[in-house]
Short mmCIF file of C-alpha atoms in Angstrom, two decimals:
data_model
loop_
_atom_site.label_atom_id
_atom_site.label_comp_id
_atom_site.label_asym_id
_atom_site.label_seq_id
_atom_site.Cartn_x
_atom_site.Cartn_y
_atom_site.Cartn_z
CA UNK U 754 -206.25 61.13 -9.93
CA UNK U 755 -204.11 62.39 -12.89
CA UNK U 756 -205.04 65.58 -14.71
CA UNK U 757 -205.74 63.60 -17.87
CA UNK U 758 -207.92 61.03 -15.96
CA UNK U 759 -209.88 63.78 -14.44
CA UNK U 760 -210.48 65.43 -17.58
CA UNK U 761 -211.43 62.39 -19.35
CA UNK U 762 -214.02 61.54 -16.62
CA UNK U 763 -215.63 65.10 -17.11
CA UNK U 764 -215.86 64.67 -20.64
CA UNK U 765 -217.27 60.99 -20.43
CA UNK U 766 -219.79 62.63 -18.10
CA UNK U 767 -220.87 64.87 -20.83
CA UNK U 768 -220.70 62.34 -23.47
CA UNK U 769 -222.96 59.85 -21.69
CA UNK U 770 -225.65 62.78 -21.35
CA UNK U 771 -226.00 62.51 -24.98
CA UNK U 772 -228.74 59.55 -25.54
CA UNK U 773 -227.07 58.66 -28.87
CA UNK U 774 -228.85 55.23 -29.38
CA UNK U 775 -228.94 54.05 -32.95
CA UNK U 776 -232.49 55.10 -33.80
CA UNK U 777 -231.95 58.82 -32.89
CA UNK U 778 -229.37 61.68 -34.16
CA UNK U 779 -225.86 61.97 -33.03
CA UNK U 780 -225.50 65.30 -34.26
CA UNK U 781 -225.39 67.17 -30.78
CA UNK U 782 -222.59 64.82 -29.61
CA UNK U 783 -220.64 65.17 -32.94
CA UNK U 784 -220.90 68.98 -32.53
CA UNK U 785 -219.70 69.02 -29.10
CA UNK U 786 -216.59 66.95 -29.92
CA UNK U 787 -216.01 69.04 -32.80
CA UNK U 788 -215.83 72.00 -30.61
CA UNK U 789 -213.52 70.34 -28.03
CA UNK U 790 -211.13 69.21 -30.84
CA UNK U 791 -211.04 72.62 -32.58
CA UNK U 792 -210.15 74.24 -29.28
CA UNK U 793 -207.01 72.27 -29.08
CA UNK U 794 -206.07 73.08 -32.70
CA UNK U 795 -207.56 70.10 -34.58
CA UNK U 796 -208.76 70.55 -38.09
CA UNK U 797 -212.40 68.95 -38.15
CA UNK U 798 -214.36 67.69 -40.87
CA UNK U 799 -218.04 66.71 -40.38
CA UNK U 800 -219.74 64.24 -42.92
CA UNK U 801 -223.46 64.02 -42.67
CA UNK U 802 -225.33 61.12 -43.64
CA UNK U 803 -227.84 61.35 -46.83
CA UNK U 804 -230.64 62.90 -44.81
CA UNK U 805 -228.65 65.15 -42.57
CA UNK U 806 -229.81 63.07 -39.35
CA UNK U 807 -226.36 61.86 -38.42
CA UNK U 808 -222.71 62.52 -39.04
CA UNK U 809 -219.23 61.37 -38.75
CA UNK U 810 -216.28 63.36 -37.44
CA UNK U 811 -212.75 63.27 -38.89
CA UNK U 812 -210.30 65.42 -37.01
CA UNK U 813 -206.55 65.88 -37.57
CA UNK U 814 -203.75 67.07 -35.32
CA UNK U 815 -200.08 67.24 -37.06
CA UNK U 816 -199.14 67.96 -40.46
CA UNK U 817 -201.42 68.53 -43.48
CA UNK U 818 -201.37 66.38 -46.50
CA UNK U 819 -199.21 63.50 -45.08
CA UNK U 820 -200.38 60.00 -45.50
CA UNK U 821 -199.68 57.29 -43.11
CA UNK U 822 -201.36 58.92 -40.16
CA UNK U 823 -202.58 57.16 -37.14
CA UNK U 824 -206.30 56.91 -36.69
CA UNK U 825 -208.05 56.82 -33.29
CA UNK U 826 -211.44 55.48 -33.97
CA UNK U 827 -214.78 54.97 -32.08
CA UNK U 828 -218.44 54.94 -32.64
CA UNK U 829 -220.87 57.48 -31.35
CA UNK U 830 -223.93 55.47 -31.03
CA UNK U 831 -225.07 53.01 -28.01
CA UNK U 832 -227.65 50.28 -27.82
CA UNK U 833 -230.94 50.69 -26.30
CA UNK U 834 -231.76 50.76 -22.65
CA UNK U 835 -235.55 49.76 -23.11
CA UNK U 836 -236.59 47.04 -20.85
CA UNK U 837 -233.32 46.91 -19.02
CA UNK U 838 -233.24 47.13 -15.08
CA UNK U 839 -230.80 50.01 -14.50
CA UNK U 840 -229.85 50.92 -10.66
CA UNK U 841 -229.47 54.37 -11.95
CA UNK U 842 -230.33 56.67 -14.90
CA UNK U 843 -228.27 55.08 -17.73
CA UNK U 844 -227.58 58.66 -19.28
CA UNK U 845 -226.11 60.13 -16.22
CA UNK U 846 -222.71 59.06 -15.29
CA UNK U 847 -222.34 57.64 -11.77
CA UNK U 848 -219.03 56.81 -10.00
CA UNK U 849 -218.85 54.14 -7.41
CA UNK U 850 -216.06 51.87 -6.02
CA UNK U 851 -213.70 52.84 -8.95
CA UNK U 852 -216.28 52.17 -11.62
CA UNK U 853 -217.97 54.56 -14.05
CA UNK U 854 -221.60 53.60 -14.77
CA UNK U 855 -223.54 54.74 -17.80
CA UNK U 856 -224.78 53.62 -21.24
CA UNK U 857 -221.71 53.78 -23.50
CA UNK U 858 -219.14 54.19 -20.79
CA UNK U 859 -217.27 51.12 -22.18
CA UNK U 860 -218.89 50.71 -25.35
CA UNK U 861 -217.46 53.08 -26.35
CA UNK U 862 -217.39 56.48 -25.14
CA UNK U 863 -214.77 55.86 -22.66
CA UNK U 864 -212.32 55.52 -25.40
CA UNK U 865 -213.71 58.60 -27.22
CA UNK U 866 -213.24 60.59 -24.02
CA UNK U 867 -209.69 59.48 -23.36
CA UNK U 868 -208.58 60.06 -27.02
CA UNK U 869 -210.09 63.69 -26.80
CA UNK U 870 -208.81 64.31 -23.32
CA UNK U 871 -205.26 63.66 -24.97
CA UNK U 872 -205.73 66.00 -27.70
CA UNK U 873 -203.85 69.06 -26.13
CA UNK U 874 -200.79 66.57 -25.42
CA UNK U 875 -200.91 65.54 -29.10
CA UNK U 876 -200.99 69.12 -30.21
CA UNK U 877 -197.82 69.83 -28.26
CA UNK U 878 -195.98 66.97 -29.36
CA UNK U 879 -197.21 65.61 -32.85
CA UNK U 880 -194.76 66.78 -35.54
CA UNK U 881 -194.14 64.42 -38.75
CA UNK U 882 -196.90 62.01 -38.50
CA UNK U 883 -200.60 63.08 -38.04
CA UNK U 884 -203.04 61.75 -35.57
CA UNK U 885 -206.66 61.26 -36.66
CA UNK U 886 -209.78 61.19 -34.69
CA UNK U 887 -212.54 59.27 -36.38
CA UNK U 888 -216.02 59.30 -34.68
CA UNK U 889 -218.69 57.42 -36.67
CA UNK U 890 -222.45 56.70 -36.52
CA UNK U 891 -224.48 53.57 -36.70
CA UNK U 892 -221.87 50.93 -35.63
CA UNK U 893 -224.38 49.08 -33.49
CA UNK U 894 -226.91 48.55 -36.53
CA UNK U 895 -224.24 47.75 -39.30
CA UNK U 896 -221.22 49.87 -39.37
CA UNK U 897 -222.88 52.19 -41.87
CA UNK U 898 -221.19 55.14 -40.39
CA UNK U 899 -217.50 53.65 -41.02
CA UNK U 900 -218.29 52.61 -44.43
CA UNK U 901 -219.43 56.11 -45.35
CA UNK U 902 -216.46 57.47 -43.64
CA UNK U 903 -214.18 55.53 -45.64
CA UNK U 904 -215.99 56.58 -48.84
CA UNK U 905 -215.42 60.28 -47.75
CA UNK U 906 -211.74 59.74 -47.07
CA UNK U 907 -211.35 58.19 -50.61
CA UNK U 908 -212.96 61.25 -52.14
CA UNK U 909 -210.69 63.41 -50.40
CA UNK U 910 -207.46 61.44 -51.07
CA UNK U 911 -206.79 60.93 -47.24
CA UNK U 912 -204.87 57.72 -46.65
CA UNK U 913 -203.99 57.12 -43.09
CA UNK U 914 -201.59 54.08 -42.53
CA UNK U 915 -202.74 52.68 -39.11
CA UNK U 916 -206.18 52.34 -37.37
CA UNK U 917 -206.51 51.78 -33.66
CA UNK U 918 -210.38 50.93 -32.89
CA UNK U 919 -211.01 51.41 -29.12
CA UNK U 920 -213.64 48.88 -28.47
CA UNK U 921 -213.59 47.43 -24.96
CA UNK U 922 -210.85 44.77 -24.96
CA UNK U 923 -209.46 45.34 -21.25
CA UNK U 924 -206.59 46.86 -23.29
CA UNK U 925 -205.71 43.76 -24.86
CA UNK U 926 -204.69 43.90 -28.48
CA UNK U 927 -206.78 42.24 -30.98
CA UNK U 928 -205.66 41.59 -34.33
CA UNK U 929 -208.64 39.53 -35.85
CA UNK U 930 -212.41 38.86 -35.77
CA UNK U 931 -214.88 37.39 -38.21
CA UNK U 932 -216.97 39.51 -40.47
CA UNK U 933 -220.85 39.63 -40.08
CA UNK U 934 -223.06 39.53 -42.99
CA UNK U 935 -226.75 39.72 -42.56
CA UNK U 936 -229.51 39.18 -45.19
CA UNK U 937 -233.36 38.96 -45.64
CA UNK U 938 -234.24 36.88 -48.70
CA UNK U 939 -237.90 37.51 -49.89
CA UNK U 940 -239.87 34.76 -52.04
CA UNK U 941 -242.86 36.02 -54.00
CA UNK U 942 -244.83 33.06 -55.70
CA UNK U 943 -248.37 32.41 -56.55
CA UNK U 944 -251.29 31.69 -54.11
CA UNK U 945 -253.77 28.84 -55.01
CA UNK U 946 -255.83 25.94 -53.46
CA UNK U 947 -253.69 23.42 -51.68
CA UNK U 948 -255.52 20.73 -53.70
CA UNK U 949 -253.84 21.81 -56.98
CA UNK U 950 -250.23 22.44 -56.29
CA UNK U 951 -249.10 22.60 -59.79
CA UNK U 952 -251.16 25.81 -60.49
CA UNK U 953 -249.56 27.84 -57.97
CA UNK U 954 -245.88 28.68 -56.78
CA UNK U 955 -245.39 27.74 -53.17
CA UNK U 956 -243.11 30.51 -51.83
CA UNK U 957 -242.48 28.49 -48.68
CA UNK U 958 -241.37 25.42 -50.50
CA UNK U 959 -238.75 27.38 -52.41
CA UNK U 960 -237.67 29.13 -49.29
CA UNK U 961 -236.99 25.66 -47.89
CA UNK U 962 -234.86 24.66 -50.95
CA UNK U 963 -232.84 27.91 -50.35
CA UNK U 964 -232.21 27.06 -46.77
CA UNK U 965 -231.25 23.48 -47.90
CA UNK U 966 -228.80 25.04 -50.23
CA UNK U 967 -227.48 27.21 -47.40
CA UNK U 968 -227.06 24.23 -45.17
CA UNK U 969 -224.80 22.36 -47.99
CA UNK U 970 -222.85 25.48 -48.07
CA UNK U 971 -222.49 25.48 -44.22
CA UNK U 972 -220.83 21.91 -44.35
CA UNK U 973 -218.64 22.78 -47.21
CA UNK U 974 -217.24 25.81 -45.61
CA UNK U 975 -215.61 23.63 -43.04
CA UNK U 976 -213.24 22.28 -45.60
CA UNK U 977 -212.29 26.06 -46.53
CA UNK U 978 -210.88 26.96 -43.25
CA UNK U 979 -207.46 28.21 -43.53
CA UNK U 980 -204.91 25.58 -42.06
CA UNK U 981 -203.49 28.24 -39.56
CA UNK U 982 -207.04 29.67 -38.54
CA UNK U 983 -207.03 30.68 -34.81
CA UNK U 984 -210.91 31.44 -34.73
CA UNK U 985 -213.32 29.42 -32.94
CA UNK U 986 -214.75 27.51 -34.84
CA UNK U 987 -212.07 28.09 -37.43
CA UNK U 988 -214.30 28.03 -40.50
CA UNK U 989 -216.80 30.49 -41.86
CA UNK U 990 -220.28 29.81 -40.44
CA UNK U 991 -223.99 30.33 -41.67
CA UNK U 992 -226.87 30.80 -39.49
CA UNK U 993 -230.67 30.76 -40.44
CA UNK U 994 -232.32 32.99 -38.02
CA UNK U 995 -235.80 32.75 -39.16
CA UNK U 996 -238.31 31.55 -41.73
CA UNK U 997 -241.72 32.92 -42.19
CA UNK U 998 -244.54 32.41 -44.67
CA UNK U 999 -247.97 31.15 -45.60
CA UNK U 1000 -251.34 31.75 -44.10
CA UNK U 1001 -253.23 28.33 -43.77
CA UNK U 1002 -252.96 24.65 -44.05
CA UNK U 1003 -254.76 24.53 -47.42
CA UNK U 1004 -253.36 27.60 -49.22
CA UNK U 1005 -250.47 27.72 -51.50
CA UNK U 1006 -248.08 30.05 -49.85
CA UNK U 1007 -247.53 33.11 -52.07
CA UNK U 1008 -244.98 34.86 -49.84
CA UNK U 1009 -242.16 33.49 -47.56
CA UNK U 1010 -238.99 35.41 -45.87
CA UNK U 1011 -235.93 33.91 -44.54
CA UNK U 1012 -233.38 35.72 -42.18
CA UNK U 1013 -229.93 34.54 -42.27
CA UNK U 1014 -226.29 35.49 -41.73
CA UNK U 1015 -222.79 34.28 -42.17
CA UNK U 1016 -219.68 35.05 -40.23
CA UNK U 1017 -216.70 34.96 -42.89
CA UNK U 1018 -213.28 34.14 -41.80
CA UNK U 1019 -212.00 35.50 -45.06
CA UNK U 1020 -213.48 37.98 -47.75
CA UNK U 1021 -213.12 35.18 -50.33
CA UNK U 1022 -215.59 32.97 -48.26
CA UNK U 1023 -218.21 35.64 -48.23
CA UNK U 1024 -217.79 36.11 -52.09
CA UNK U 1025 -218.04 32.28 -52.48
CA UNK U 1026 -221.47 31.93 -50.44
CA UNK U 1027 -223.00 35.01 -52.27
CA UNK U 1028 -221.96 33.88 -55.73
CA UNK U 1029 -223.14 30.49 -55.17
CA UNK U 1030 -226.48 31.63 -53.70
CA UNK U 1031 -226.96 34.06 -56.85
CA UNK U 1032 -226.32 31.31 -59.27
CA UNK U 1033 -228.54 28.86 -57.37
CA UNK U 1034 -231.37 31.26 -57.60
CA UNK U 1035 -230.75 32.38 -61.31
CA UNK U 1036 -230.17 28.83 -62.58
CA UNK U 1037 -232.28 26.57 -60.40
CA UNK U 1038 -235.03 28.10 -58.48
CA UNK U 1039 -236.22 31.18 -60.47
CA UNK U 1040 -236.63 29.16 -63.79
CA UNK U 1041 -238.92 26.71 -62.14
CA UNK U 1042 -240.80 29.50 -60.31
CA UNK U 1043 -241.29 31.62 -63.30
CA UNK U 1044 -242.19 28.60 -65.50
CA UNK U 1045 -245.53 28.72 -63.60
CA UNK U 1046 -245.71 32.22 -62.82
CA UNK U 1047 -243.58 34.79 -64.81
CA UNK U 1048 -243.92 37.43 -62.18
CA UNK U 1049 -242.32 35.23 -59.30
CA UNK U 1050 -239.29 36.56 -57.66
CA UNK U 1051 -236.57 36.08 -55.08
CA UNK U 1052 -234.83 39.18 -53.81
CA UNK U 1053 -232.24 39.45 -51.16
CA UNK U 1054 -232.18 42.56 -48.78
CA UNK U 1055 -228.67 43.34 -47.46
CA UNK U 1056 -229.18 44.19 -43.74
CA UNK U 1057 -225.38 44.71 -43.29
CA UNK U 1058 -222.05 43.47 -44.64
CA UNK U 1059 -219.12 44.23 -42.14
CA UNK U 1060 -215.85 43.04 -43.14
CA UNK U 1061 -213.89 40.80 -40.74
CA UNK U 1062 -210.47 42.06 -39.37
CA UNK U 1063 -208.15 39.49 -40.90
CA UNK U 1064 -204.94 38.67 -39.07
CA UNK U 1065 -201.95 39.93 -41.18
CA UNK U 1066 -198.39 38.64 -40.94
CA UNK U 1067 -197.21 42.33 -41.21
CA UNK U 1068 -199.19 44.73 -39.23
CA UNK U 1069 -197.74 47.81 -38.12
CA UNK U 1070 -200.66 48.73 -35.85
CA UNK U 1071 -200.12 45.53 -33.88
CA UNK U 1072 -196.16 46.38 -33.61
CA UNK U 1073 -197.09 49.87 -32.62
CA UNK U 1074 -199.66 48.59 -29.95
CA UNK U 1075 -197.34 46.03 -28.52
CA UNK U 1076 -194.60 48.69 -28.20
CA UNK U 1077 -196.96 51.13 -26.37
CA UNK U 1078 -198.72 48.53 -24.18
CA UNK U 1079 -195.76 46.42 -23.33
CA UNK U 1080 -197.73 43.17 -24.61
CA UNK U 1081 -196.06 40.41 -26.45
CA UNK U 1082 -198.76 39.30 -28.76
CA UNK U 1083 -202.48 39.87 -30.15
CA UNK U 1084 -205.53 37.83 -29.91
CA UNK U 1085 -208.71 37.27 -31.66
CA UNK U 1086 -212.17 37.82 -30.45
CA UNK U 1087 -215.76 36.62 -31.70
CA UNK U 1088 -217.44 40.01 -31.68
CA UNK U 1089 -217.26 42.31 -34.72
CA UNK U 1090 -215.94 45.89 -34.99
CA UNK U 1091 -215.47 48.61 -37.72
CA UNK U 1092 -211.75 47.53 -37.89
CA UNK U 1093 -212.19 45.45 -40.99
CA UNK U 1094 -213.54 48.34 -42.88
CA UNK U 1095 -210.33 50.46 -42.17
CA UNK U 1096 -208.37 47.57 -43.17
CA UNK U 1097 -210.10 46.95 -46.52
CA UNK U 1098 -209.16 50.70 -47.27
CA UNK U 1099 -205.32 49.69 -46.97
CA UNK U 1100 -204.66 50.49 -43.18
CA UNK U 1101 -203.12 48.21 -40.72
CA UNK U 1102 -205.58 47.75 -38.00
CA UNK U 1103 -205.96 46.53 -34.50
CA UNK U 1104 -208.69 46.66 -31.74
CA UNK U 1105 -207.67 47.84 -28.24
CA UNK U 1106 -209.78 49.81 -25.56
CA UNK U 1107 -210.71 50.25 -21.95
CA UNK U 1108 -213.44 48.17 -20.37
CA UNK U 1109 -214.70 44.80 -20.97
CA UNK U 1110 -217.16 43.41 -23.60
CA UNK U 1111 -218.78 41.58 -20.83
CA UNK U 1112 -220.13 44.89 -19.69
CA UNK U 1113 -221.19 46.05 -22.99
CA UNK U 1114 -224.97 46.16 -23.91
CA UNK U 1115 -226.06 45.15 -20.34
CA UNK U 1116 -227.85 47.26 -17.70
CA UNK U 1117 -225.43 49.05 -15.38
CA UNK U 1118 -222.75 49.10 -17.90
CA UNK U 1119 -219.45 50.49 -16.77
CA UNK U 1120 -215.83 51.14 -17.35
CA UNK U 1121 -213.24 50.80 -14.66
CA UNK U 1122 -211.11 54.01 -13.82
CA UNK U 1123 -207.91 51.98 -13.81
CA UNK U 1124 -208.81 50.83 -17.38
CA UNK U 1125 -209.23 54.44 -18.42
CA UNK U 1126 -205.78 55.27 -17.01
CA UNK U 1127 -204.35 52.23 -18.84
CA UNK U 1128 -205.64 53.93 -22.01
CA UNK U 1129 -204.41 57.16 -21.29
CA UNK U 1130 -201.02 55.80 -20.52
CA UNK U 1131 -200.85 54.06 -23.80
CA UNK U 1132 -202.03 57.15 -25.60
CA UNK U 1133 -199.50 59.35 -23.75
CA UNK U 1134 -196.75 56.85 -24.99
CA UNK U 1135 -198.07 57.34 -28.62
CA UNK U 1136 -197.63 61.11 -28.16
CA UNK U 1137 -194.02 60.61 -27.24
CA UNK U 1138 -193.47 58.16 -30.08
CA UNK U 1139 -194.85 61.00 -32.46
CA UNK U 1140 -192.64 63.42 -31.04
CA UNK U 1141 -189.47 61.54 -31.41
#
């Protein structure tokens, strides 16, 4: 086992011991990583959330005040283990048969450990172009940490040029994925006796009309698919996840709720759907509802709006990763990442990291040792490139 791989495994063992499921704080893990990176000469900034319960870490090795740096990005949070049947303690790293088991080993503390294990190598070699480490919170529940981090970078005038997001791709280069926009829409009407429907505002009925509009948009989006779209399906999709409301057969429903999502191929599609639904509510549904009950309302709660990673004809991140990995092309994936958030900030971005998404979120999650070694080899070549 190489020195870097041995260091990565030891570091990963420590990281797995932090049970950073999304509902708890990640501050201890962030403090640990900050100490490790500072010990190798990195300049570290920690950005807390509004209540000080969680934090992003942004660290730099290389020249100060230089735009165009390369970001190595990973999220610190992991999904819950409740009601999963694990063969061992999910927060204790177990090595068996060339696999490292534990919650977060592939999604995505393995990449974080590899990146941090390479910090002393970067400190020796990096000269003209900085390497940044970006470790975020709450990716698994809406990519809130990455959105906050980009805001922090904007305020400080820090503008990296390339982002490598180390989600588990079996070290394949990923240049695109759809976005994920999730909403809960609430309808507030007026209750009444079912025998006098005109005297009430039936929230369920208006929710059904709202869903019908979503279904119309769902069909029209098929014709907006880019001619060269490589996604499957190639168009933006809409899904109605649930609809709830009402209390009894003979009572006009005063409240209803719809949970729905869309997976946009392009940012323009997302804006198209949002604007259409806004106008439909303001110009069609609400006038009818308020005509009977002026206090009737429709409100949409944003659960999360995560930008997709749009394939770009010119993509320095892809070019760099093809050079570092020896691969000849890049692919698309159906799952979402933080990459689109960095892309919207102006960086070229790709997703590439150790482990398989097939192991993520499952009991007995693991990353293979040979995958970590491939990642370390790639990062080593990155260090050589930045030393040239």
